[in-house]
């Protein structure tokens, strides 16, 4: 099974952009459906975006037209490009692999002026 490690989080002003990366170890990465979730303090974890092994993508309404999920199977990496960030996007972002049910450690995204 793969292990997932997120990176790319940080502090950004409203309207700014960040690109998150999730690097996977293991040879089965290309067969997994990959997700990005986020969780703010005191709130439930929310599914943000999904990409299938074939590259089909889906997004939560709250991030549609602002976020883009992609994957590079040769690099065993999934990305989340986040544009036009809002304070409401502040959360810890986690990548997830299905059906293996693997989680990364999370990376903090803070959107504040």
mmCIF file of C-alpha atoms in Angstrom:
data_model
loop_
_atom_site.group_PDB
_atom_site.id
_atom_site.type_symbol
_atom_site.label_atom_id
_atom_site.label_comp_id
_atom_site.label_asym_id
_atom_site.label_seq_id
_atom_site.Cartn_x
_atom_site.Cartn_y
_atom_site.Cartn_z
ATOM 1 C CA UNK A 1 0.000 0.000 0.000
ATOM 2 C CA UNK A 2 1.023 3.608 -0.516
ATOM 3 C CA UNK A 3 1.985 6.188 2.081
ATOM 4 C CA UNK A 4 0.831 9.761 1.499
ATOM 5 C CA UNK A 5 2.685 12.953 2.429
ATOM 6 C CA UNK A 6 1.130 16.383 1.810
ATOM 7 C CA UNK A 7 3.045 19.613 1.316
ATOM 8 C CA UNK A 8 2.523 23.125 0.001
ATOM 9 C CA UNK A 9 0.322 24.659 2.662
ATOM 10 C CA UNK A 10 0.929 28.051 4.181
ATOM 11 C CA UNK A 11 -0.419 31.534 4.817
ATOM 12 C CA UNK A 12 -1.943 33.450 1.918
ATOM 13 C CA UNK A 13 -4.053 36.592 1.564
ATOM 14 C CA UNK A 14 -7.623 36.416 0.261
ATOM 15 C CA UNK A 15 -7.581 36.165 -3.497
ATOM 16 C CA UNK A 16 -4.215 34.436 -3.512
ATOM 17 C CA UNK A 17 -3.204 30.976 -4.678
ATOM 18 C CA UNK A 18 -1.521 27.869 -3.326
ATOM 19 C CA UNK A 19 -0.656 24.528 -4.862
ATOM 20 C CA UNK A 20 -0.787 21.499 -2.593
ATOM 21 C CA UNK A 21 1.052 18.280 -3.383
ATOM 22 C CA UNK A 22 0.510 14.762 -2.105
ATOM 23 C CA UNK A 23 3.407 12.418 -2.756
ATOM 24 C CA UNK A 24 2.764 8.688 -2.585
ATOM 25 C CA UNK A 25 5.139 5.792 -2.117
ATOM 26 C CA UNK A 26 4.220 2.449 -3.616
ATOM 27 C CA UNK A 27 3.441 0.885 -6.959
ATOM 28 C CA UNK A 28 -0.367 0.827 -6.725
ATOM 29 C CA UNK A 29 -0.882 4.609 -6.840
ATOM 30 C CA UNK A 30 -2.139 4.688 -10.416
ATOM 31 C CA UNK A 31 -5.032 2.351 -9.587
ATOM 32 C CA UNK A 32 -6.410 4.485 -6.735
ATOM 33 C CA UNK A 33 -9.077 7.115 -6.744
ATOM 34 C CA UNK A 34 -7.522 10.115 -4.982
ATOM 35 C CA UNK A 35 -9.319 12.737 -2.918
ATOM 36 C CA UNK A 36 -8.554 15.991 -1.172
ATOM 37 C CA UNK A 37 -10.405 16.649 2.085
ATOM 38 C CA UNK A 38 -10.222 19.584 4.453
ATOM 39 C CA UNK A 39 -11.107 20.106 8.096
ATOM 40 C CA UNK A 40 -11.341 23.346 10.030
ATOM 41 C CA UNK A 41 -11.158 23.364 13.852
ATOM 42 C CA UNK A 42 -14.434 22.231 15.371
ATOM 43 C CA UNK A 43 -15.915 21.318 11.988
ATOM 44 C CA UNK A 44 -16.496 18.086 10.120
ATOM 45 C CA UNK A 45 -14.076 16.884 7.498
ATOM 46 C CA UNK A 46 -15.261 17.940 4.047
ATOM 47 C CA UNK A 47 -14.607 16.315 0.689
ATOM 48 C CA UNK A 48 -13.121 18.976 -1.582
ATOM 49 C CA UNK A 49 -12.152 17.231 -4.817
ATOM 50 C CA UNK A 50 -11.828 13.786 -6.360
ATOM 51 C CA UNK A 51 -9.864 12.386 -9.282
ATOM 52 C CA UNK A 52 -10.272 8.845 -10.588
ATOM 53 C CA UNK A 53 -7.540 6.607 -11.929
ATOM 54 C CA UNK A 54 -8.696 7.636 -15.394
ATOM 55 C CA UNK A 55 -8.514 11.356 -14.644
ATOM 56 C CA UNK A 56 -12.188 12.177 -14.140
ATOM 57 C CA UNK A 57 -12.595 15.001 -11.615
ATOM 58 C CA UNK A 58 -15.348 16.223 -9.309
ATOM 59 C CA UNK A 59 -15.486 19.162 -6.901
ATOM 60 C CA UNK A 60 -17.465 20.393 -3.961
ATOM 61 C CA UNK A 61 -19.716 23.303 -4.865
ATOM 62 C CA UNK A 62 -17.805 25.524 -2.454
ATOM 63 C CA UNK A 63 -14.575 25.215 -4.478
ATOM 64 C CA UNK A 64 -15.879 24.653 -8.001
ATOM 65 C CA UNK A 65 -14.279 26.993 -10.555
ATOM 66 C CA UNK A 66 -11.530 27.917 -8.073
ATOM 67 C CA UNK A 67 -9.725 24.635 -7.315
ATOM 68 C CA UNK A 68 -8.252 22.089 -9.721
ATOM 69 C CA UNK A 69 -7.227 18.548 -8.820
ATOM 70 C CA UNK A 70 -4.733 16.715 -11.006
ATOM 71 C CA UNK A 71 -2.407 13.734 -10.831
ATOM 72 C CA UNK A 72 0.902 12.674 -12.293
ATOM 73 C CA UNK A 73 1.066 8.903 -12.091
ATOM 74 C CA UNK A 74 4.686 8.857 -13.257
ATOM 75 C CA UNK A 75 5.565 10.900 -10.165
ATOM 76 C CA UNK A 76 3.058 9.187 -7.841
ATOM 77 C CA UNK A 77 1.713 12.624 -6.954
ATOM 78 C CA UNK A 78 -1.686 14.287 -6.772
ATOM 79 C CA UNK A 79 -2.053 18.081 -6.733
ATOM 80 C CA UNK A 80 -4.629 20.619 -5.665
ATOM 81 C CA UNK A 81 -4.289 24.019 -7.300
ATOM 82 C CA UNK A 82 -6.218 26.549 -5.218
ATOM 83 C CA UNK A 83 -6.980 29.955 -6.724
ATOM 84 C CA UNK A 84 -9.059 32.902 -5.532
ATOM 85 C CA UNK A 85 -8.698 31.715 -1.959
ATOM 86 C CA UNK A 86 -11.177 32.871 0.658
ATOM 87 C CA UNK A 87 -10.943 32.951 4.463
ATOM 88 C CA UNK A 88 -13.533 30.163 4.477
ATOM 89 C CA UNK A 89 -10.941 27.912 2.802
ATOM 90 C CA UNK A 90 -8.804 27.957 5.953
ATOM 91 C CA UNK A 91 -8.379 24.351 7.109
ATOM 92 C CA UNK A 92 -6.021 21.433 7.319
ATOM 93 C CA UNK A 93 -6.008 19.746 3.912
ATOM 94 C CA UNK A 94 -5.594 15.982 3.648
ATOM 95 C CA UNK A 95 -5.128 13.690 0.690
ATOM 96 C CA UNK A 96 -6.823 10.313 0.677
ATOM 97 C CA UNK A 97 -6.629 7.140 -1.389
ATOM 98 C CA UNK A 98 -9.624 4.942 -2.171
ATOM 99 C CA UNK A 99 -10.306 2.040 -1.710
ATOM 100 C CA UNK A 100 -7.122 1.655 0.350
ATOM 101 C CA UNK A 101 -8.466 4.282 2.816
ATOM 102 C CA UNK A 102 -5.040 5.846 3.278
ATOM 103 C CA UNK A 103 -4.596 9.345 4.671
ATOM 104 C CA UNK A 104 -1.762 11.805 4.609
ATOM 105 C CA UNK A 105 -0.686 13.773 7.674
ATOM 106 C CA UNK A 106 -2.311 17.002 6.506
ATOM 107 C CA UNK A 107 -1.021 20.438 5.570
ATOM 108 C CA UNK A 108 -2.311 23.714 7.025
ATOM 109 C CA UNK A 109 -3.802 26.338 4.722
ATOM 110 C CA UNK A 110 -4.570 29.722 6.270
ATOM 111 C CA UNK A 111 -6.260 32.478 4.262
ATOM 112 C CA UNK A 112 -6.156 35.774 6.133
ATOM 113 C CA UNK A 113 -5.711 39.473 5.511
#
